[in-house]
Coordinates of C-alpha atoms in Angstrom, one line a residue:
M1 CA -23.0 27.4 -29.7
R2 CA -22.7 26.3 -26.1
R3 CA -21.5 22.8 -27.2
R4 CA -18.8 24.4 -29.3
T5 CA -17.6 26.5 -26.4
L6 CA -17.5 23.5 -24.1
A7 CA -15.5 21.5 -26.8
S8 CA -13.1 24.4 -27.3
D9 CA -12.6 24.6 -23.5
A10 CA -12.0 20.9 -23.2
L11 CA -9.4 20.7 -26.0
P12 CA -6.6 22.3 -24.0
A13 CA -7.3 20.0 -21.0
W14 CA -7.2 16.9 -23.2
S15 CA -4.0 18.2 -24.8
F16 CA -2.3 18.5 -21.4
M17 CA -3.5 15.0 -20.3
A18 CA -2.6 13.3 -23.6
P19 CA 1.0 12.4 -22.7
G20 CA 0.0 10.9 -19.4
L21 CA -2.9 9.1 -20.9
L22 CA -0.7 7.7 -23.6
V23 CA 1.8 6.4 -21.0
I24 CA -1.1 4.8 -19.0
G25 CA -2.6 3.3 -22.2
V26 CA 0.7 1.7 -23.3
F27 CA 2.1 0.5 -20.0
V28 CA -1.2 -0.1 -18.0
L29 CA -4.3 -0.6 -20.1
F30 CA -2.7 -2.5 -22.9
P31 CA -1.0 -5.1 -20.6
I32 CA -4.2 -5.6 -18.7
L33 CA -6.2 -6.2 -21.9
Y34 CA -3.5 -8.4 -23.4
S35 CA -3.3 -10.5 -20.2
I36 CA -6.9 -11.7 -20.6
P37 CA -6.4 -13.8 -23.8
L38 CA -2.8 -14.6 -22.6
A39 CA -4.3 -16.2 -19.4
L40 CA -6.2 -18.6 -21.6
T41 CA -3.0 -20.1 -23.1
N42 CA 0.1 -21.9 -22.1
Y43 CA 2.2 -19.1 -23.7
S44 CA 5.8 -20.1 -24.4
V45 CA 8.6 -17.9 -25.6
L46 CA 10.5 -20.7 -27.3
G47 CA 7.9 -23.5 -27.9
E48 CA 4.4 -23.6 -29.2
T49 CA 1.6 -21.7 -27.6
D50 CA -1.7 -23.6 -27.2
F51 CA -5.2 -22.5 -26.1
V52 CA -5.9 -24.1 -22.7
G53 CA -9.1 -22.3 -21.7
L54 CA -9.7 -22.0 -18.0
D55 CA -7.0 -24.6 -17.1
N56 CA -4.7 -21.9 -15.7
F57 CA -7.4 -20.6 -13.4
V58 CA -8.3 -24.1 -12.2
K59 CA -4.6 -24.8 -11.6
A60 CA -4.3 -21.6 -9.6
F61 CA -6.8 -22.6 -7.0
K62 CA -5.1 -26.0 -6.7
D63 CA -1.7 -24.4 -6.3
D64 CA -0.6 -24.5 -2.6
S65 CA 2.0 -21.8 -3.2
F66 CA -0.5 -19.4 -4.7
I67 CA -3.0 -20.1 -1.9
A68 CA -0.3 -19.4 0.6
S69 CA 0.6 -16.2 -1.2
L70 CA -3.0 -15.0 -1.1
R71 CA -3.2 -15.8 2.6
N72 CA 0.0 -13.8 3.3
S73 CA -1.3 -10.9 1.2
M74 CA -4.6 -10.8 3.1
T75 CA -2.7 -11.1 6.4
Y76 CA -0.8 -8.0 5.3
V77 CA -4.0 -6.0 5.3
I78 CA -3.7 -5.9 9.1
V79 CA -1.1 -3.1 8.5
V80 CA -3.8 -0.8 7.1
P81 CA -5.8 0.2 10.1
V82 CA -2.7 0.5 12.3
L83 CA -0.9 2.6 9.6
Q84 CA -3.9 4.9 9.2
L85 CA -4.4 5.4 12.9
L86 CA -0.8 6.2 13.6
S87 CA -0.6 8.5 10.6
I88 CA -3.5 10.5 11.8
L89 CA -2.0 10.8 15.3
M90 CA 1.3 11.9 13.8
A91 CA -0.4 14.4 11.5
I92 CA -2.2 15.9 14.5
L93 CA 1.2 16.1 16.4
V94 CA 3.1 17.8 13.6
N95 CA 0.2 20.2 12.9
S96 CA 0.9 21.7 16.3
R97 CA 2.8 25.1 16.5
I98 CA 5.8 24.0 18.5
P99 CA 9.5 24.9 17.9
G100 CA 11.3 22.6 15.5
I101 CA 8.1 21.0 14.1
K102 CA 9.4 21.3 10.5
A103 CA 12.4 19.2 11.4
F104 CA 10.1 16.5 12.8
R105 CA 8.0 16.6 9.6
A106 CA 11.2 16.1 7.5
A107 CA 12.5 13.3 9.7
Y108 CA 9.2 11.4 9.5
Y109 CA 9.2 11.7 5.7
I110 CA 12.7 10.6 5.1
P111 CA 11.8 6.8 5.1
V112 CA 9.3 7.5 2.3
V113 CA 11.9 8.9 -0.1
T114 CA 14.7 6.4 0.9
S115 CA 15.5 3.6 -1.5
M116 CA 14.0 0.3 -0.6
V117 CA 17.4 -1.3 -1.2
A118 CA 19.0 1.1 1.4
V119 CA 16.1 0.3 3.8
A120 CA 16.6 -3.4 3.3
L121 CA 20.3 -3.2 4.0
M122 CA 19.6 -1.2 7.2
W123 CA 16.9 -3.5 8.5
N124 CA 18.8 -6.6 7.5
W125 CA 21.7 -5.5 9.7
L126 CA 19.4 -4.5 12.6
L127 CA 17.5 -7.8 12.5
S128 CA 20.3 -10.2 11.9
Q129 CA 21.4 -12.8 14.5
N130 CA 24.1 -10.5 15.7
G131 CA 22.2 -7.3 15.0
L132 CA 21.3 -4.4 17.2
V133 CA 17.7 -5.5 17.9
N134 CA 18.8 -8.9 19.3
Y135 CA 21.5 -7.2 21.4
I136 CA 19.1 -4.7 22.9
L137 CA 16.5 -7.3 23.7
L138 CA 19.0 -9.7 25.2
E139 CA 20.4 -6.9 27.4
L140 CA 16.9 -6.0 28.6
G141 CA 16.1 -9.6 29.3
I142 CA 13.1 -9.7 27.0
I143 CA 14.6 -12.6 25.0
H144 CA 17.0 -15.3 26.2
E145 CA 18.5 -16.3 22.9
K146 CA 19.2 -14.7 19.5
I147 CA 16.3 -14.7 17.0
G148 CA 16.6 -14.8 13.3
W149 CA 13.8 -12.3 12.7
L150 CA 13.8 -12.7 8.9
S151 CA 14.8 -16.3 8.8
T152 CA 12.1 -17.7 11.1
S153 CA 8.7 -18.5 9.6
S154 CA 6.8 -17.4 12.7
T155 CA 8.2 -13.9 12.7
A156 CA 9.4 -13.0 9.2
L157 CA 6.0 -11.8 7.8
Y158 CA 5.2 -9.7 10.8
V159 CA 8.7 -8.1 10.7
L160 CA 8.1 -7.2 7.1
M161 CA 4.7 -5.7 8.0
F162 CA 6.5 -3.6 10.6
I163 CA 9.0 -2.4 8.0
T164 CA 6.1 -1.4 5.7
L165 CA 4.4 0.4 8.5
W166 CA 7.6 2.3 9.4
K167 CA 8.3 3.3 5.7
G168 CA 4.7 4.4 5.0
L169 CA 4.0 6.5 8.1
G170 CA 5.5 9.6 6.7
Y171 CA 3.6 9.4 3.4
Y172 CA 0.2 9.1 4.9
M173 CA 1.0 11.6 7.6
M174 CA 1.6 14.3 5.0
L175 CA -1.7 13.5 3.3
Y176 CA -3.5 13.8 6.6
L177 CA -1.6 16.9 7.4
A178 CA -2.9 18.5 4.2
G179 CA -6.4 17.5 5.3
L180 CA -5.9 19.0 8.8
Q181 CA -4.8 22.3 7.4
A182 CA -7.9 22.5 5.2
I183 CA -10.2 22.4 8.3
P184 CA -11.3 26.0 9.2
T185 CA -9.7 27.1 12.5
D186 CA -12.9 28.9 13.6
L187 CA -14.5 25.5 14.1
Y188 CA -11.9 24.7 16.8
E189 CA -12.2 28.2 18.3
A190 CA -16.0 27.8 18.6
A191 CA -15.6 24.4 20.2
I192 CA -13.1 25.8 22.7
V193 CA -15.5 28.6 23.6
D194 CA -18.2 25.9 24.1
G195 CA -15.8 24.1 26.5
A196 CA -14.9 21.1 24.4
S197 CA -11.8 19.3 25.4
A198 CA -8.9 18.4 23.1
A199 CA -10.2 14.8 22.8
Q200 CA -13.7 16.0 22.0
R201 CA -12.4 18.4 19.3
V202 CA -10.6 15.5 17.7
R203 CA -13.6 13.2 17.9
H204 CA -16.3 15.6 16.7
I205 CA -14.4 17.9 14.4
T206 CA -11.1 16.5 13.2
I207 CA -12.1 12.9 12.5
P208 CA -15.4 13.6 10.7
L209 CA -13.8 16.3 8.5
L210 CA -10.9 14.0 7.7
R211 CA -13.1 11.2 6.5
P212 CA -12.5 11.8 2.8
Y213 CA -8.8 11.6 3.5
V214 CA -9.3 8.5 5.6
F215 CA -11.3 6.9 2.7
F216 CA -8.6 7.8 0.1
C217 CA -5.6 6.7 2.3
S218 CA -7.3 3.5 3.4
L219 CA -8.1 2.6 -0.2
I220 CA -4.6 3.1 -1.6
S221 CA -2.9 1.5 1.4
L222 CA -5.3 -1.5 1.2
M223 CA -4.5 -2.0 -2.5
G224 CA -0.8 -1.6 -1.7
A225 CA -1.0 -4.1 1.1
I226 CA -2.6 -6.8 -1.1
R227 CA -0.1 -6.2 -3.9
V228 CA 3.0 -5.7 -1.6
F229 CA 6.2 -6.7 -3.4
D230 CA 9.3 -4.7 -2.7
E231 CA 9.9 -5.7 0.9
M232 CA 9.6 -9.4 0.2
F233 CA 11.6 -9.3 -3.0
V234 CA 14.6 -7.5 -1.5
L235 CA 14.7 -9.0 2.0
T236 CA 13.4 -12.6 2.0
N237 CA 12.3 -13.5 -1.6
G238 CA 9.3 -15.2 -0.1
G239 CA 11.2 -17.3 2.4
P240 CA 11.7 -19.1 4.7
G241 CA 9.5 -21.6 2.7
N242 CA 6.4 -19.7 1.7
A243 CA 6.2 -17.7 5.0
T244 CA 6.6 -14.3 3.2
L245 CA 5.5 -15.2 -0.3
T246 CA 2.9 -12.7 -1.4
S247 CA 0.7 -12.8 -4.5
S248 CA 2.7 -10.2 -6.4
L249 CA 6.0 -11.9 -5.7
Y250 CA 4.6 -15.3 -6.7
I251 CA 3.3 -13.8 -10.0
Y252 CA 6.8 -12.3 -10.6
Q253 CA 8.4 -15.7 -10.0
E254 CA 6.1 -17.5 -12.3
G255 CA 6.1 -14.9 -15.1
I256 CA 9.7 -13.5 -15.0
T257 CA 11.7 -16.3 -13.4
K258 CA 10.0 -19.3 -14.8
L259 CA 8.6 -17.7 -18.0
N260 CA 5.1 -19.1 -17.4
Y261 CA 3.5 -16.0 -18.9
G262 CA 0.0 -17.6 -19.4
Y263 CA -0.2 -18.9 -15.8
A264 CA 1.2 -15.6 -14.4
S265 CA -1.4 -13.7 -16.4
A266 CA -4.2 -15.8 -14.9
L267 CA -2.8 -15.3 -11.4
G268 CA -2.6 -11.5 -12.0
L269 CA -6.2 -11.4 -13.1
I270 CA -7.4 -13.3 -10.0
V271 CA -5.5 -10.8 -7.8
S272 CA -6.9 -7.9 -9.8
V273 CA -10.4 -9.1 -9.2
I274 CA -9.7 -9.5 -5.5
V275 CA -8.3 -5.9 -5.3
G276 CA -11.3 -4.7 -7.3
V277 CA -13.8 -6.3 -4.9
V278 CA -12.0 -5.0 -1.9
S279 CA -11.9 -1.5 -3.4
I280 CA -15.7 -1.6 -4.1
V281 CA -16.3 -2.6 -0.5
V282 CA -14.2 0.4 0.7
F283 CA -16.1 2.7 -1.6
R284 CA -19.4 1.4 -0.3
V285 CA -18.4 1.7 3.4
N286 CA -18.2 5.5 3.5
Q287 CA -17.4 8.4 1.2
K288 CA -19.1 11.2 3.2
G289 CA -17.6 13.8 5.4
G290 CA -15.1 16.6 4.8
V291 CA -15.4 20.3 4.7
N292 CA -18.4 21.8 2.8
P293 CA -17.5 25.4 1.7
Y294 CA -21.2 26.1 1.1

């Protein structure tokens, strides 16, 4: 009887989830499963497709461009701790009860909802040889000649990392803000009565109770950093040389531009394994903390 009740209760839930699960199955799970046998072939749209075994995987680790793309993707992970730290500080700031704070929240969130194409046009103008950034730095005497920020191999990747940081701050700030507002205010009130300073309240109350949010935000930003694509595709297309070539962009170039679907599938599986391992490590590090209502 109890099993029938549980089954009848679960049926509406599965009914509501069915459309979303269908979309995930068709556009996520099926491509992942299909890419496994595809990675073992030299799939050709026009010619014959032959089984090549693990040749694509062997080729990948001998491919200098793919190794460079992995190195750039892993370098991009530097963004994650900086992004999370700044997002927490911004969330604490906008959680304050000061006049006009809602306007600040909206302003910080605007880059998140702005089209990447519009962002690219703006930053491309700011960072060009005759752009505003060079003008200001020259006027302040910080640099003595114009710099091509996106056309110089030593600066291009780090400039793109800054753009990612700027665009993602508002998104993670809102997530942390939701976490801050879930923390009971009586904990802060008790700490104030006990004589705790603002820094001590942040250290001993805010940060421990935000740990589930830190875990979730760190995980998704880490996965996003390894698979970053939009900024490179729109602004540099991997150049100059391979300075800003990331794994996702290289997979796109091999699969969509060159139609090497088998090789691109193998590259995608390698990157997926790397993302999976990194995700497991993040899971292992810490999942504790948060507010316990009991």
